[in-house]
Amino acid sequence: MFDKILIANRGEIACRVAATARRMGIRTVAVYSDADRSALHLLACDEAVHIGDNAPKDSYLHWERILEAAKTTGAQAVHPGYGFLSENAAFAQACADAGLVFVGPTPASISAMGLKSHSKRLMERAGVPLVPGYHGADQDPVLLRAQAGRIGYPVLIKASAGGGGKGMRAVERAEDFDAALASCKREALNGFGDDAVLIEKYVQRPRHIEFQIFGDQHGNCVHLFERDCSVQRRHQKVLEESPAPGMTPELRERMGAAAVAAARAVHYVGAGTVEFIVEQRDDGAMAFFFMEMNTRLQVEHPVTEAVTGLDLVEWQLRVASGEPLPLAQHAITIDGHAIEARICAETPDNHFLPATGELAVLRWPPHAAFMRNTDGMALHDAAAVRIDSGVRQGDTITPHYDSMVAKLIVHGRDRAQALARLDAALAQTHIVGPGTNLQFLRHVVRSPSFSKAHLDTGLIPREQALLFGQEPVGLEIAAAAALAATLLREHDSEDADPFSRRDGWRAYGLAQRTIGFEFQGDPVRALVCYGHDGALQLQVGARVGALSFSRVGDAIDLQFAGQRHRVHVYLLGDTAHVFAPHGATRIRIVDLLAHSGDSQGEGGRLSAPMPGKLLSFAVRAGESVRKGQALAVIEAMKMEHSIASPSDGTVSELLYAPGDQVAEGAELLRLAS
Ligand code: ADP
């Protein structure tokens, strides 16, 4: 086994690889760019080498510097993680040339699977089922068009060198073929420097089911079951799970055998993934076809770890150091159900545009296990909730790298339990700063399609009415929570410093306070009334009722208008970020004393702080009054509220009579000073 490895990556995957290495007693070397100077992955490793500035080509893709870093630190192997150099055959070769072990397959295997059309020809020979299509070398447009006709529309044109969902065009009708081909070729040439394409039948309602495979240097090859990654947005995975719902032992047997055959066809060594597209026929049958093979560890590998209890990075390191696979096929078993959600800094309601910014609050589910930092967790007892993340509170999501904040992985005895745990864990994850897809993920998890496992790659468009533009927390709860948090904070600072109290109402014995909020861009006024017994009444939006609250750990137990909510509120600047069980929102507190009892008598006038009925005046015209003296009583919200004088003076005129209805802001009397 190696003594020391270099991790040629960043973020959560660098932390995750380091955690296993540390558990195995292998020292680790991190590399980092300028932007990552104080990134978490540096702490997860024993040493760190600066390799350049922020652009990936000047750092995480800069082989020479990475190889140099390995040499100067005495690392014996390089783990590439995923992305960056992980599927770069030339880099794998350069490692070998420098006397370093590349933790991954051979350069020849990477190249063989790198081009879609080439890998398809290999798979065809190995007897692996392919999507009906054309992947020949002849790229004559007339021939391609004829092939599309033979396959039957709709078809998919794919760039042979494509990846990451780029360079694909679905074509519904023959008339559209030529234009789609031309644009696909343009994109392929720009993106991949190669305009060769292949054509496939466009599978309807397809599922994406992939198999984790592992090979060693002794000719052994096994699979570690499947992952269903059908929930995608723009061909990128959102949720991944294992086992695939509806998978039968017989289908798993056939797909697993095909995956192993695919790997064997390229003498595969290390961790790899064979992706299949699965056609769901009306009679319930599922037909599977090879799509591609990823010659690296996948982002979603933790779901496989959760159901098998195995540490795939440990397997990678063992295989790379020449050991045989730790287990034979029959000894690998699957237990329970696991789901991974990718938490990203992005705005789902705005075409998933990536978001950046400081993670002002980053709170994980309290019982989560972490695959990072100093102590590698034991994977043998799959954790119910696992977080793989490369950031901590206070870190910034920058535009330089991808927008994934963390992966949240849950495990349960069955899918229903895993789903419930996922929803609960997403609710317990609080992020304030850049926008995230947390709420969107919760909507997907709760959607009928996902909860009933009606999976296919069209799930998100099909459920879009439920997934986008939903505000899960109403004004009333938001305002009540913001108010509770503010009053609790005032109460705290009151204990510390009695002079910093901002609740002027108490000083003068006044009983109400109007608070200005801004919610979803609209100004809102709320009225809080204080009963003699200290009870609070809140009127906001369409709701009026008693408000009470208390702290429970770091949460607030909120009762408003007969409903009880457990909320977390983060007060940052003038904004309250409210996390309620069904979702999160924010509300701005524009003015805490927007219209309070002690400041409304400007210029000797006194007006009603809320709509209500004038019950009585406590004074007559001509009477002199003292500041704080009760002047009138208004009934509103089923409570009586006394209006106190803002200053010393003389009542010059009463403007209403007892029994009158008065509007909010109505002037009740005139006061001369
Ligand atoms: P990339 O290498 O760019 O990721 P893939 O070939 O893996 O491209 O395909 C990405 C996604 O596109 C798949 O997960 C699936 O959702 C969809 N897809 C690919 N091939 C087909 C097909 N023949 N029919 C329907 N959808 C497809």
XYZ file of C-alpha atoms and ligand atoms in Angstrom:
700
model
C 0.000 0.000 0.000
C 1.090 3.586 -0.606
C 2.545 5.745 2.163
C 1.528 8.973 0.565
C -0.810 10.023 -2.235
C -1.503 13.322 -3.940
C -5.135 14.290 -4.477
C -5.372 16.197 -7.747
C -8.733 17.762 -7.017
C -10.577 20.111 -4.698
C -13.862 20.453 -2.827
C -15.873 17.615 -1.416
C -14.210 14.858 -3.428
C -10.738 15.880 -2.255
C -12.001 15.849 1.356
C -13.717 12.539 0.827
C -10.643 10.824 -0.651
C -8.491 12.260 2.143
C -10.842 10.876 4.798
C -10.412 7.310 3.568
C -6.670 7.719 3.081
C -6.343 8.945 6.636
C -8.346 6.022 7.958
C -6.035 3.688 6.034
C -2.931 5.372 7.412
C -1.935 6.900 4.070
C -0.621 10.453 4.139
C -2.145 12.922 1.725
C -1.014 15.908 -0.282
C -3.534 18.536 -1.337
C -3.040 20.907 -4.242
C -4.771 24.258 -4.422
C -5.348 27.357 -6.479
C -5.334 30.956 -5.226
C -9.084 30.937 -4.621
C -8.752 27.785 -2.518
C -6.019 29.166 -0.262
C -8.046 28.444 2.854
C -10.326 25.727 1.497
C -11.432 22.819 3.630
C -9.606 20.230 1.533
C -6.292 21.685 2.682
C -7.198 20.889 6.275
C -8.313 17.402 5.322
C -4.850 16.617 3.964
C -1.463 16.423 5.670
C 0.347 18.715 3.255
C -0.707 21.232 0.658
C 1.007 22.586 -2.425
C -0.041 25.748 -4.216
C -0.226 25.047 -7.941
C -1.460 28.249 -9.543
C -4.208 30.743 -9.953
C -7.927 30.259 -10.250
C -8.502 29.216 -13.832
C -8.533 25.392 -13.868
C -6.091 25.334 -16.775
C -3.576 27.139 -14.562
C -4.061 24.890 -11.549
C -6.235 21.776 -11.315
C -5.684 20.953 -14.994
C -2.023 21.938 -15.017
C -0.332 18.526 -15.161
C 3.249 19.663 -14.950
C 2.671 21.476 -11.672
C 0.688 18.580 -10.248
C 3.377 16.078 -11.196
C 6.008 18.408 -9.777
C 4.040 18.676 -6.513
C 3.878 14.878 -6.308
C 7.596 14.633 -6.883
C 8.626 17.237 -4.336
C 6.358 15.803 -1.640
C 7.295 12.203 -2.339
C 3.763 11.053 -3.178
C 3.661 7.642 -4.849
C 0.217 7.872 -6.407
C -2.220 10.462 -7.740
C -5.945 10.247 -7.072
C -7.732 12.412 -9.652
C -11.204 12.470 -8.035
C -13.861 13.189 -10.687
C -13.882 15.926 -13.295
C -10.631 17.784 -14.002
C -7.972 15.227 -15.041
C -9.865 12.090 -14.024
C -10.675 10.918 -17.550
C -7.621 12.290 -19.264
C -5.685 9.414 -20.814
C -2.671 11.607 -21.529
C -2.460 12.619 -17.873
C -2.744 8.998 -16.761
C 0.140 8.237 -19.122
C 2.152 11.206 -17.849
C 1.763 9.887 -14.286
C 3.084 6.496 -15.362
C 5.984 8.149 -17.195
C 6.832 10.080 -14.025
C 6.867 6.861 -12.001
C 3.573 7.642 -10.253
C 0.554 5.374 -9.942
C -2.588 6.920 -11.431
C -5.500 5.798 -9.241
C -7.766 4.801 -12.094
C -7.842 2.712 -15.229
C -5.075 2.445 -17.805
C -4.708 5.174 -20.437
C -5.834 2.609 -23.032
C -9.128 1.924 -21.176
C -9.806 5.645 -20.797
C -9.230 6.245 -24.510
C -11.295 3.247 -25.535
C -14.315 4.606 -23.636
C -13.644 8.265 -24.375
C -15.270 8.397 -27.769
C -18.898 7.366 -27.833
C -18.819 5.849 -31.319
C -15.618 3.924 -30.660
C -16.883 2.536 -27.361
C -20.117 1.493 -29.051
C -18.233 -0.548 -31.611
C -16.338 -2.239 -28.779
C -19.540 -2.934 -26.876
C -21.211 -4.326 -29.956
C -18.394 -6.848 -30.246
C -18.651 -7.709 -26.550
C -22.359 -8.467 -26.986
C -23.561 -5.552 -24.821
C -26.993 -4.312 -25.984
C -26.892 -0.927 -27.746
C -29.632 1.593 -28.463
C -30.665 0.993 -32.077
C -28.606 3.479 -34.019
C -25.704 4.300 -36.262
C -22.147 4.839 -35.028
C -20.125 4.258 -38.172
C -17.062 6.156 -39.326
C -18.751 7.372 -42.529
C -20.103 10.821 -41.732
C -21.671 11.643 -45.110
C -24.754 13.767 -44.273
C -26.845 11.890 -46.832
C -25.944 8.596 -45.236
C -26.598 9.970 -41.735
C -30.002 11.125 -42.806
C -30.801 7.775 -44.376
C -29.705 6.078 -41.155
C -32.030 8.299 -39.126
C -34.878 7.226 -41.406
C -33.965 3.578 -40.972
C -33.825 3.893 -37.171
C -37.168 5.733 -37.167
C -37.991 9.142 -35.691
C -37.623 10.578 -33.125
C -33.855 10.216 -33.116
C -31.044 11.708 -31.086
C -27.908 13.066 -32.740
C -24.940 12.933 -30.356
C -21.444 14.307 -30.694
C -19.167 11.308 -30.596
C -16.706 13.200 -28.401
C -19.482 14.790 -26.331
C -20.063 14.714 -22.627
C -21.854 16.467 -19.812
C -25.081 16.569 -21.784
C -23.545 18.796 -24.450
C -23.658 18.180 -28.157
C -27.001 16.381 -28.282
C -30.007 17.136 -30.483
C -33.349 15.401 -30.448
C -34.994 15.369 -33.884
C -38.703 14.684 -34.151
C -39.218 14.788 -37.928
C -37.182 14.071 -41.042
C -37.638 17.681 -42.237
C -35.655 18.917 -39.225
C -32.774 16.504 -39.559
C -30.375 18.558 -41.694
C -30.595 21.686 -39.559
C -30.184 19.704 -36.312
C -27.194 17.849 -37.729
C -25.515 21.089 -38.761
C -26.010 22.702 -35.375
C -24.905 19.590 -33.483
C -21.738 19.440 -35.583
C -21.019 23.112 -34.903
C -21.422 22.638 -31.158
C -19.295 19.489 -31.240
C -16.499 21.199 -33.132
C -16.516 24.165 -30.758
C -16.871 22.149 -27.600
C -14.788 19.056 -28.311
C -12.744 19.834 -31.397
C -14.297 16.902 -33.249
C -17.518 17.057 -35.252
C -18.150 13.331 -35.679
C -21.664 12.321 -34.590
C -23.674 9.207 -34.009
C -27.391 8.674 -34.233
C -29.592 6.853 -31.773
C -33.221 6.045 -31.467
C -34.704 8.547 -29.044
C -35.948 6.390 -26.226
C -39.313 7.498 -24.847
C -39.761 7.934 -21.084
C -36.243 6.621 -20.528
C -34.649 5.821 -17.234
C -30.970 6.269 -16.554
C -29.701 3.248 -14.660
C -25.981 2.799 -14.195
C -23.894 0.020 -12.714
C -20.906 0.533 -10.500
C -18.166 -1.822 -11.589
C -14.714 -2.601 -10.272
C -11.800 -4.408 -11.897
C -8.369 -5.289 -10.559
C -4.965 -5.989 -12.079
C -5.486 -9.737 -11.696
C -8.334 -10.017 -14.170
C -11.188 -9.904 -11.638
C -14.210 -7.781 -12.329
C -17.402 -7.345 -10.302
C -20.342 -5.001 -10.153
C -21.666 -3.275 -7.035
C -25.260 -3.038 -8.174
C -27.050 -0.185 -9.802
C -27.946 3.453 -9.249
C -31.012 5.064 -10.737
C -30.128 8.588 -11.860
C -33.249 9.327 -13.878
C -34.104 12.556 -12.084
C -32.236 15.025 -14.239
C -32.453 18.612 -15.256
C -30.981 19.463 -18.594
C -29.282 16.045 -18.682
C -27.613 16.616 -15.323
C -28.346 14.442 -12.329
C -30.313 15.849 -9.397
C -31.179 12.805 -7.268
C -29.591 9.364 -7.407
C -30.677 6.231 -5.643
C -29.904 2.588 -5.162
C -31.414 0.109 -5.697
C -33.347 1.227 -8.774
C -37.081 1.072 -8.009
C -38.725 -1.817 -9.837
C -35.441 -3.630 -10.437
C -36.018 -7.376 -10.494
C -33.330 -9.926 -9.580
C -33.514 -11.253 -13.120
C -33.013 -7.842 -14.767
C -30.238 -6.990 -12.318
C -28.515 -10.221 -13.209
C -28.630 -9.407 -16.925
C -27.664 -5.752 -16.563
C -24.879 -6.564 -14.098
C -23.506 -9.189 -16.468
C -23.620 -6.686 -19.355
C -21.825 -4.078 -17.238
C -19.094 -6.542 -16.298
C -18.786 -7.608 -19.945
C -18.407 -3.956 -20.947
C -15.638 -3.460 -18.390
C -13.888 -6.674 -19.336
C -13.933 -5.677 -22.990
C -11.508 -2.855 -22.145
C -9.550 -4.784 -19.456
C -10.850 -2.361 -16.905
C -8.946 -1.706 -13.673
C -10.381 0.374 -10.820
C -13.759 2.008 -10.284
C -15.965 2.663 -13.285
C -19.579 3.155 -14.174
C -21.480 1.635 -17.031
C -24.496 3.760 -17.909
C -27.578 2.250 -19.454
C -30.652 3.859 -20.843
C -33.720 1.856 -19.943
C -36.866 1.826 -22.008
C -40.069 1.273 -20.038
C -42.525 -0.551 -22.219
C -46.259 -0.293 -21.748
C -46.474 -3.882 -20.535
C -44.054 -3.010 -17.696
C -41.070 -4.709 -19.313
C -37.768 -2.876 -19.204
C -35.270 -3.015 -22.076
C -31.773 -1.720 -21.401
C -29.117 -0.365 -23.732
C -25.489 0.658 -23.159
C -25.007 4.427 -23.244
C -21.468 5.046 -22.102
C -18.859 4.139 -19.546
C -17.375 6.669 -17.137
C -13.847 5.687 -16.290
C -13.651 7.270 -12.836
C -15.340 7.475 -9.454
C -18.761 9.100 -9.876
C -20.196 11.988 -7.877
C -22.992 9.675 -6.791
C -20.780 6.796 -5.549
C -21.923 7.312 -1.898
C -25.323 5.728 -2.576
C -23.505 2.545 -3.550
C -21.383 2.814 -0.407
C -24.515 3.234 1.684
C -26.248 0.108 0.384
C -23.160 -2.116 0.169
C -21.382 -0.869 3.307
C -18.163 -0.679 1.260
C -15.730 2.195 0.918
C -15.129 2.631 -2.811
C -12.118 4.893 -2.339
C -10.513 2.195 -0.203
C -11.160 -0.264 -3.027
C -9.630 2.161 -5.519
C -6.481 2.522 -3.457
C -6.172 -1.219 -2.873
C -6.606 -1.989 -6.559
C -4.191 0.763 -7.602
C -1.536 -0.605 -5.261
C -1.859 -4.018 -6.896
C -4.080 -5.840 -4.408
C -6.883 -8.064 -5.685
C -10.498 -6.937 -5.288
C -11.449 -7.256 -1.602
C -14.638 -9.240 -2.342
C -15.953 -11.649 -4.944
C -19.281 -10.994 -6.641
C -21.306 -13.349 -4.444
C -19.982 -11.667 -1.270
C -21.243 -8.227 -2.285
C -24.728 -7.642 -0.977
C -27.203 -4.836 -0.976
C -28.906 -3.606 2.163
C -31.767 -1.128 2.366
C -32.167 1.900 0.160
C -30.034 5.018 -0.298
C -30.703 8.346 -2.009
C -28.324 11.190 -2.730
C -29.354 14.786 -3.295
C -26.935 17.253 -4.812
C -27.201 20.536 -2.967
C -26.098 23.291 -5.315
C -25.770 27.053 -5.127
C -28.188 27.953 -7.890
C -31.574 29.471 -8.612
C -33.964 26.782 -9.824
C -36.660 29.358 -10.583
C -34.280 31.149 -12.910
C -33.159 28.321 -15.191
C -30.901 26.931 -12.449
C -28.491 29.800 -12.900
C -25.484 29.203 -10.642
C -25.339 31.422 -7.572
C -22.270 32.626 -5.719
C -21.590 34.272 -2.405
C -20.584 33.748 1.173
C -22.197 30.936 3.109
C -23.286 33.124 6.003
C -25.142 30.219 7.586
C -24.370 26.583 6.868
C -26.057 24.206 9.251
C -26.210 20.497 8.575
C -28.729 18.017 9.957
C -27.701 17.484 13.583
C -27.202 13.734 13.251
C -25.268 13.726 9.996
C -22.012 11.829 9.620
C -19.278 13.603 7.716
C -17.038 12.152 5.084
C -14.337 14.709 5.425
C -11.887 16.242 7.778
C -9.797 14.357 10.205
C -11.615 11.156 11.003
C -12.844 8.976 8.206
C -16.203 7.612 9.183
C -16.770 3.911 9.288
C -18.880 3.067 6.302
C -19.692 -0.407 7.480
C -22.710 0.789 9.386
C -24.213 2.979 6.734
C -25.090 6.275 8.328
C -28.742 7.285 8.140
C -27.615 10.737 7.018
C -24.235 11.482 5.497
C -22.870 14.780 4.258
C -20.011 15.033 1.797
C -18.994 18.640 1.550
C -15.917 20.694 0.880
C -17.110 23.913 2.469
C -17.876 25.253 5.911
C -19.802 28.231 7.223
C -18.117 31.464 6.200
C -16.631 29.993 3.007
C -17.549 31.507 -0.331
C -18.998 29.786 -3.361
C -16.972 31.380 -6.134
C -17.630 31.490 -9.847
C -14.355 29.652 -10.518
C -15.568 26.123 -9.809
C -18.766 24.150 -9.828
C -21.676 25.169 -7.689
C -22.140 22.023 -5.634
C -22.228 22.871 -1.938
C -22.659 19.327 -0.668
C -24.065 15.909 -1.295
C -26.612 14.697 1.192
C -26.933 10.935 1.328
C -29.581 9.129 3.308
C -30.004 5.443 3.980
C -33.100 3.626 5.175
C -34.355 0.084 5.412
C -36.539 0.716 2.369
C -37.301 3.506 -0.081
C -40.114 4.958 2.006
C -37.853 5.350 5.000
C -35.018 6.767 2.913
C -37.428 9.290 1.385
C -38.719 10.380 4.774
C -35.158 10.768 6.008
C -34.198 12.739 2.932
C -37.063 15.160 3.361
C -36.285 15.599 7.049
C -32.556 16.054 6.410
C -33.199 18.623 3.673
C -35.442 20.491 6.101
C -32.672 20.444 8.690
C -30.116 21.814 6.248
C -29.979 25.584 6.516
C -28.043 27.669 4.045
C -28.095 31.452 4.019
C -26.067 33.334 1.462
C -26.151 32.209 -2.141
C -29.474 30.851 -3.366
C -29.689 27.064 -3.302
C -31.827 24.298 -4.707
C -32.791 23.020 -1.224
C -36.433 23.968 -1.584
C -36.562 22.670 -5.140
C -35.138 19.328 -3.977
C -37.809 19.106 -1.303
C -40.500 19.755 -3.891
C -39.058 17.028 -6.128
C -38.818 14.560 -3.251
C -42.465 15.211 -2.344
C -43.765 15.207 -5.900
C -46.146 12.378 -6.763
C -43.803 11.080 -9.480
C -40.781 10.791 -7.253
C -42.536 9.593 -4.146
C -44.337 6.885 -6.112
C -41.128 6.074 -8.032
C -42.568 6.918 -11.431
C -39.078 7.684 -12.614
C -37.884 8.769 -16.014
C -35.762 11.597 -17.315
C -38.884 13.677 -17.975
C -39.859 13.797 -14.293
C -38.853 17.397 -13.675
C -40.607 18.888 -16.730
C -43.679 16.766 -15.987
C -43.941 17.962 -12.386
C -42.831 21.513 -13.048
C -46.048 23.116 -11.802
C -45.239 21.744 -8.343
C -41.525 22.380 -8.445
C -41.049 25.964 -9.483
C -42.217 29.309 -8.169
C -43.581 27.816 -4.968
C -43.416 29.863 -1.788
C -43.640 27.273 0.966
C -43.864 29.647 3.929
C -46.580 32.261 4.049
C -46.287 35.832 5.243
C -47.975 35.081 8.544
C -45.479 32.469 9.723
C -42.559 34.428 8.330
C -43.580 37.579 10.182
C -44.409 35.735 13.412
C -41.054 33.935 13.316
C -39.133 37.117 12.546
C -40.880 38.897 15.368
C -40.280 36.080 17.832
C -36.580 35.968 16.951
C -36.282 39.739 17.243
C -38.010 39.856 20.615
C -35.899 36.978 21.896
C -32.794 38.820 20.786
C -33.992 42.003 22.440
C -34.697 40.040 25.546
C -31.157 38.662 25.486
C -29.554 42.043 25.046
C -31.839 43.442 27.738
C -30.345 41.000 30.199
C -26.908 42.059 29.182
C -27.592 45.767 28.926
C -30.866 47.275 30.113
C -30.249 50.489 28.197
C -30.140 48.872 24.784
C -33.843 47.993 24.881
C -35.564 49.117 21.767
C -39.047 48.292 22.918
C -40.121 51.773 23.826
C -43.690 50.652 24.341
C -42.844 49.219 27.690
C -41.245 52.313 29.052
C -44.441 54.266 28.608
C -46.818 51.435 29.348
C -48.127 51.495 25.791
C -49.657 48.336 24.504
C -48.940 48.110 20.822
C -46.328 48.341 18.226
C -46.653 48.435 14.479
C -43.876 46.777 12.575
C -43.009 47.322 8.943
C -41.936 44.250 6.983
C -41.083 43.608 3.388
C -42.111 40.198 2.121
C -41.574 39.078 -1.465
C -41.070 42.660 -2.521
C -44.258 43.996 -0.912
C -44.432 46.276 2.121
C -46.457 44.756 4.952
C -47.550 46.122 8.307
C -48.076 43.980 11.321
C -49.466 44.996 14.658
C -48.414 43.498 17.950
C -50.532 44.107 21.014
C -49.451 43.370 24.521
C -52.044 42.222 27.015
C -51.727 43.070 30.676
C -50.730 39.519 31.461
C -47.832 39.752 29.011
C -49.698 37.815 26.324
C -49.112 38.931 22.765
C -51.567 39.321 19.943
C -50.344 39.609 16.407
C -52.230 40.862 13.416
C -50.514 40.236 10.112
C -51.855 39.552 6.656
C -55.064 37.613 7.001
C -54.362 36.376 10.487
C -54.995 37.685 13.949
C -54.285 35.692 17.031
C -52.277 34.990 20.103
C -48.540 34.686 19.592
C -46.254 32.882 21.970
C -42.804 31.465 21.557
C -39.917 29.943 23.418
C -36.458 28.676 22.625
C -35.878 24.988 22.206
C -32.188 24.416 21.595
C -31.292 26.534 18.589
C -34.902 26.509 17.371
C -37.928 28.547 18.304
C -41.164 26.901 19.264
C -43.742 29.237 17.782
C -47.472 29.277 18.431
C -49.531 31.624 16.391
C -53.267 31.731 15.889
C -53.681 28.252 17.263
C -50.968 26.660 15.133
C -47.642 25.441 16.335
C -44.427 25.554 14.311
C -40.848 24.685 15.089
C -38.724 27.232 13.239
C -35.119 28.324 12.967
C -34.525 32.001 12.362
C -31.248 33.644 11.421
C -31.283 37.414 11.817
C -28.689 38.861 9.474
C -28.716 42.600 8.986
C -32.354 43.589 8.632
C -33.425 40.240 7.201
C -34.826 37.268 9.052
C -34.116 33.959 7.313
C -36.844 31.624 8.443
C -36.564 27.835 8.153
C -39.885 26.176 8.889
C -40.630 22.445 8.623
C -42.210 22.795 5.180
C -39.656 25.176 3.741
C -37.650 28.322 4.086
C -38.199 31.954 3.311
C -36.931 35.347 4.276
C -38.575 38.514 5.409
C -37.063 41.946 5.819
C -37.777 43.910 8.953
C -37.994 47.408 7.547
C -38.914 49.266 10.687
C -39.288 47.814 14.127
C -41.087 50.871 15.433
C -42.802 51.848 12.239
C -45.722 53.323 14.023
C -45.433 52.726 17.705
C -47.459 54.244 20.466
C -44.790 56.539 21.729
C -43.884 58.221 18.493
C -47.180 58.814 16.820
C -48.038 62.084 18.466
C -45.853 64.195 16.234
C -46.902 67.849 16.311
C -49.358 67.159 19.089
C -51.580 64.841 17.112
C -52.595 61.409 18.083
C -53.890 58.807 15.682
C -55.226 55.285 15.829
C -52.471 52.681 15.433
C -54.922 50.136 13.984
C -58.463 49.963 12.707
C -60.953 49.505 15.547
C -63.707 50.956 17.619
C -63.150 53.946 19.865
C -64.472 52.875 23.270
C -63.794 55.937 25.332
C -61.700 59.022 25.905
C -60.037 59.254 29.279
C -59.661 63.020 28.916
C -61.769 66.043 27.942
C -60.926 68.962 25.665
C -58.938 71.574 27.580
C -57.506 69.078 30.053
C -53.766 69.076 30.542
C -52.057 65.703 30.379
C -48.666 64.190 31.164
C -46.513 62.155 28.915
C -47.512 58.501 29.142
C -50.985 59.237 30.507
C -53.810 57.170 29.013
C -55.910 59.291 26.633
C -58.258 56.903 24.887
C -59.171 53.251 24.606
C -59.623 51.494 21.310
C -60.994 48.009 20.832
C -59.329 46.024 18.113
C -58.493 42.426 17.607
C -60.799 41.525 20.492
C -58.591 43.403 22.911
C -58.661 46.791 24.443
C -55.743 49.053 23.781
C -54.980 52.143 25.655
C -53.497 55.091 23.776
C -50.998 57.026 25.828
C -49.877 60.592 25.458
C -46.539 60.974 23.720
C -45.731 64.149 25.666
C -46.914 66.608 28.262
C -49.527 69.044 26.904
C -53.154 70.144 26.698
C -55.924 68.399 24.810
C -57.270 70.977 22.385
C -59.914 68.935 20.564
C -61.502 65.458 20.495
C -62.133 64.411 16.914
C -64.323 61.292 17.388
C -67.038 60.150 19.736
C -67.082 56.883 21.723
C -68.563 54.086 19.610
C -67.103 55.416 16.350
C -65.207 53.096 14.028
C -61.807 54.520 13.350
C -59.463 53.682 10.510
C -55.786 52.968 10.971
C -53.985 56.309 11.244
C -57.160 58.242 11.955
C -56.442 61.289 14.088
C -58.292 60.886 17.408
C -57.521 64.112 19.212
C -55.342 67.158 19.064
C -52.752 67.895 21.663
C -51.174 71.318 22.149
C -47.858 71.479 23.880
P -23.235 12.791 -21.895
O -22.010 11.984 -22.181
O -23.207 14.138 -22.543
O -23.606 12.828 -20.441
P -25.095 10.632 -22.408
O -24.968 9.841 -23.638
O -24.584 10.039 -21.146
O -24.419 12.060 -22.659
O -26.597 11.063 -22.209
C -26.980 11.995 -21.216
C -28.470 11.877 -20.943
O -29.219 12.112 -22.144
C -28.932 10.522 -20.455
O -28.787 10.393 -19.063
C -30.376 10.519 -20.893
O -31.149 11.272 -19.998
C -30.361 11.268 -22.209
N -30.230 10.346 -23.362
C -29.091 9.863 -23.859
N -29.325 9.028 -24.906
C -30.657 8.990 -25.075
C -31.541 8.322 -26.001
N -31.089 7.529 -26.961
N -32.868 8.539 -25.860
C -33.355 9.366 -24.906
N -32.584 10.018 -24.021
C -31.247 9.852 -24.094
